[in-house]
């Protein structure tokens, strides 16, 4: 199993550009989520999904869209990139049960100029 | 007030030392508790779950005190390879099964 994979590893954007961060998992996990990690802030939840076709907002959803058309994939779209979105983005997945371990992808480092 | 609070450290300890980290959480209805480890520029990985009765995994011992709403992690006989950031994590009841992360405690084990 590849686990949770994310692409790209690194990306540089200009303000106003849009892009999609890809996340895929091959563990048949129902639950997938996106976090961003900033220095001094810890990990913050952006959006999450408890199954195909179901998504919801987390703590910091503004400026991001998600969709979940398949169990395996959970892409994160930046609609119009801003310097405040410079961060490291982690995708995670788990079975939908409280207490289940979440598995993280290796992260995408995004710089918005 | 942040839901999960940790002392950021850094904790600098010599090899072989015992070190303890504490963490407090604000939501008394939280049900699941974890310690994750994050190496520099890497993703977080589960170190251990924390159970009400306390649990041990080799050199690592986790304790939960529901009455005081704090979680602890004890590392005995520290190794150089234990150098990392340790994240205290609590489930977020109002975000499906999402997790609330503390900002992490940095540990540096020196020769």
Coordinates of C-alpha atoms in Angstrom, one line a residue:
Chain A
X1 CA 0.0 0.0 0.0
X2 CA 1.2 3.5 -0.8
X3 CA -0.8 4.9 2.1
X4 CA -1.6 8.6 1.7
X5 CA 0.1 10.4 -1.2
X6 CA 0.2 14.1 -2.0
X7 CA 1.2 16.0 -5.0
X8 CA 3.0 18.3 -5.7
X9 CA 5.7 18.3 -2.9
X10 CA 6.5 21.9 -3.5
X11 CA 4.7 24.7 -5.4
X12 CA 5.3 28.4 -5.9
X13 CA 2.3 30.5 -6.9
X14 CA 1.8 34.2 -7.6
X15 CA -1.0 36.0 -5.8
X16 CA -4.3 35.4 -7.6
X17 CA -3.4 32.1 -9.2
X18 CA -5.4 29.1 -8.6
X19 CA -4.2 25.5 -8.1
X20 CA -5.3 22.1 -6.9
X21 CA -3.4 20.1 -4.3
X22 CA -3.9 16.4 -4.8
X23 CA -4.4 13.8 -2.1
X24 CA -5.1 10.1 -2.6
X25 CA -5.2 7.1 -0.3
X26 CA -5.4 3.4 -1.0
X27 CA -6.5 2.2 2.4
X28 CA -10.3 2.4 1.7
X29 CA -10.6 5.0 4.5
X30 CA -13.9 6.8 4.6
X31 CA -12.6 9.9 6.5
X32 CA -10.2 12.3 4.8
X33 CA -9.1 15.8 5.8
X34 CA -6.9 18.7 5.0
X35 CA -4.7 20.6 7.5
X36 CA -2.4 23.5 7.2
X37 CA 0.6 23.9 9.4
X38 CA 2.2 27.3 10.1
X39 CA 5.0 28.1 12.4
X40 CA 3.8 28.8 15.9
X41 CA 0.2 27.8 15.0
X42 CA 0.2 24.0 15.0
X43 CA -2.0 22.1 12.6
X44 CA -5.4 23.6 11.7
X45 CA -8.2 21.8 10.0
X46 CA -9.3 23.3 6.6
X47 CA -12.0 20.8 5.3
X48 CA -12.9 17.2 5.9
X49 CA -15.0 14.5 4.4
X50 CA -16.7 11.5 6.0
X51 CA -17.3 9.7 2.7
X52 CA -17.7 10.2 -1.0
X53 CA -20.0 13.1 -1.8
X54 CA -19.9 14.5 1.8
X55 CA -17.6 17.4 2.8
X56 CA -17.7 19.9 5.6
X57 CA -15.7 22.9 6.8
X58 CA -13.1 22.9 9.5
X59 CA -11.5 25.7 11.4
X60 CA -10.0 27.7 8.5
X61 CA -11.9 27.0 5.3
X62 CA -11.9 30.4 3.7
X63 CA -10.2 30.5 0.3
X64 CA -10.3 26.7 -0.2
X65 CA -12.7 24.3 -1.8
X66 CA -12.9 20.6 -1.7
X67 CA -14.9 17.8 -3.3
X68 CA -15.0 14.1 -2.8
X69 CA -16.2 12.2 -5.8
X70 CA -14.4 8.9 -4.9
X71 CA -13.3 7.3 -1.7
X72 CA -9.7 7.5 -2.7
X73 CA -9.3 11.1 -3.7
X74 CA -9.8 14.4 -1.8
X75 CA -8.3 17.4 -3.8
X76 CA -8.0 20.8 -2.2
X77 CA -8.5 23.8 -4.5
X78 CA -7.1 27.3 -3.9
X79 CA -9.4 29.6 -5.7
X80 CA -7.2 32.8 -5.8
X81 CA -4.0 32.3 -3.9
X82 CA -2.9 34.9 -1.3
X83 CA 0.4 35.2 0.6
X84 CA -1.5 34.3 3.8
X85 CA -1.9 30.8 2.3
X86 CA 1.8 30.2 2.3
X87 CA 2.0 27.1 4.5
X88 CA 2.6 23.4 4.6
X89 CA -0.5 21.4 3.7
X90 CA -1.1 17.9 5.0
X91 CA -3.8 15.5 3.9
X92 CA -4.9 12.7 6.4
X93 CA -7.2 9.8 6.3
X94 CA -8.7 7.3 8.7
X95 CA -11.6 4.9 9.2
X96 CA -14.7 6.7 10.5
X97 CA -14.6 5.8 14.1
X98 CA -13.8 8.0 17.0
X99 CA -10.3 7.2 18.2
X100 CA -9.0 5.8 14.9
X101 CA -5.5 6.7 13.9
X102 CA -5.2 9.3 11.2
X103 CA -2.5 8.7 8.6
X104 CA -0.9 11.7 7.1
X105 CA 0.6 12.3 3.6
X106 CA 4.1 13.7 3.3
X107 CA 2.8 17.3 2.8
X108 CA 2.8 20.0 0.1
X109 CA 4.9 23.1 0.8
X110 CA 3.3 26.1 -0.8
X111 CA 4.8 29.5 -1.3
X112 CA 2.5 32.3 -2.5
X113 CA 4.4 35.4 -3.7
Chain B
X1 CA -8.4 29.7 24.7
X2 CA -6.9 27.1 22.4
X3 CA -8.4 23.6 22.9
X4 CA -5.1 21.8 23.3
X5 CA -2.2 23.5 25.0
X6 CA 1.4 22.3 25.4
X7 CA 4.6 23.8 26.6
X8 CA 6.5 24.4 23.4
X9 CA 9.9 23.8 25.0
X10 CA 12.5 23.2 23.7
X11 CA 13.5 20.5 26.1
X12 CA 17.2 19.7 25.8
X13 CA 18.1 16.5 27.6
X14 CA 21.2 14.2 27.6
X15 CA 21.0 10.7 26.3
X16 CA 19.6 8.3 28.9
X17 CA 17.6 11.0 30.7
X18 CA 13.9 10.7 31.5
X19 CA 11.7 13.5 30.2
X20 CA 8.0 14.3 30.6
X21 CA 5.6 16.4 28.6
X22 CA 2.2 17.6 29.7
X23 CA -0.7 18.8 27.8
X24 CA -4.1 20.2 28.8
X25 CA -7.4 20.2 26.8
X26 CA -10.4 22.4 27.3
X27 CA -13.3 20.2 26.1
X28 CA -14.4 17.9 28.9
X29 CA -16.4 15.9 26.4
X30 CA -13.4 14.9 24.4
X31 CA -13.1 11.1 24.0
X32 CA -9.9 10.2 22.2
X33 CA -6.4 11.2 23.0
X34 CA -3.1 10.7 21.2
X35 CA 0.5 11.6 21.1
X36 CA 1.9 12.1 17.6
X37 CA 5.5 12.6 16.7
X38 CA 6.7 14.9 14.0
X39 CA 10.2 15.0 12.7
X40 CA 11.6 18.1 11.1
X41 CA 9.9 18.8 7.7
X42 CA 8.0 15.5 7.9
X43 CA 4.4 14.5 8.4
X44 CA 3.0 13.7 11.9
X45 CA 2.9 10.1 12.8
X46 CA 1.1 8.4 15.6
X47 CA 3.3 7.6 18.6
X48 CA 0.6 6.2 20.8
X49 CA -3.0 6.4 21.8
X50 CA -3.7 7.4 25.4
X51 CA -6.1 5.3 27.4
X52 CA -7.9 6.2 30.7
X53 CA -6.0 3.5 32.6
X54 CA -2.6 4.7 31.2
X55 CA -0.6 2.8 28.8
X56 CA 3.0 1.9 28.0
X57 CA 4.9 1.1 24.9
X58 CA 8.5 0.3 25.5
X59 CA 10.2 3.4 26.8
X60 CA 7.1 5.5 26.4
X61 CA 4.3 5.9 29.0
X62 CA 1.1 7.9 28.4
X63 CA -1.3 9.0 31.1
X64 CA -4.7 10.6 31.0
X65 CA -6.3 12.5 33.9
X66 CA -9.9 13.3 32.9
X67 CA -10.7 15.1 36.1
X68 CA -7.9 17.6 35.5
X69 CA -8.1 17.4 31.7
X70 CA -4.5 16.7 31.1
X71 CA -2.4 14.2 29.3
X72 CA 1.2 13.3 29.8
X73 CA 4.0 11.5 28.0
X74 CA 7.0 10.1 29.7
X75 CA 10.1 9.0 27.8
X76 CA 12.6 7.0 29.7
X77 CA 16.2 6.3 28.7
X78 CA 16.1 9.0 25.9
X79 CA 17.8 8.2 22.6
X80 CA 19.2 10.6 20.1
X81 CA 16.5 9.4 17.7
X82 CA 13.8 10.6 20.1
X83 CA 14.7 14.2 19.0
X84 CA 11.5 15.5 17.4
X85 CA 8.4 17.5 18.1
X86 CA 5.7 15.8 20.1
X87 CA 2.1 16.7 19.4
X88 CA -0.7 16.3 21.9
X89 CA -3.9 15.5 20.0
X90 CA -7.5 15.3 21.1
X91 CA -10.6 14.5 19.0
X92 CA -12.8 17.4 18.0
X93 CA -16.4 16.5 18.7
X94 CA -17.8 19.4 16.6
X95 CA -15.8 18.5 13.4
X96 CA -16.7 14.9 12.7
X97 CA -13.7 12.8 13.6
X98 CA -11.1 15.6 13.1
X99 CA -8.4 16.1 15.6
X100 CA -7.3 19.1 17.5
X101 CA -3.6 19.4 17.7
X102 CA -1.5 21.2 20.3
X103 CA 1.4 23.3 18.9
X104 CA 3.9 20.7 19.9
X105 CA 6.7 20.3 22.3
X106 CA 10.2 20.2 20.9
X107 CA 12.7 17.7 22.3
X108 CA 16.4 17.6 21.6
X109 CA 18.4 14.7 23.0
X110 CA 22.1 15.4 23.1
X111 CA 25.1 13.0 23.3

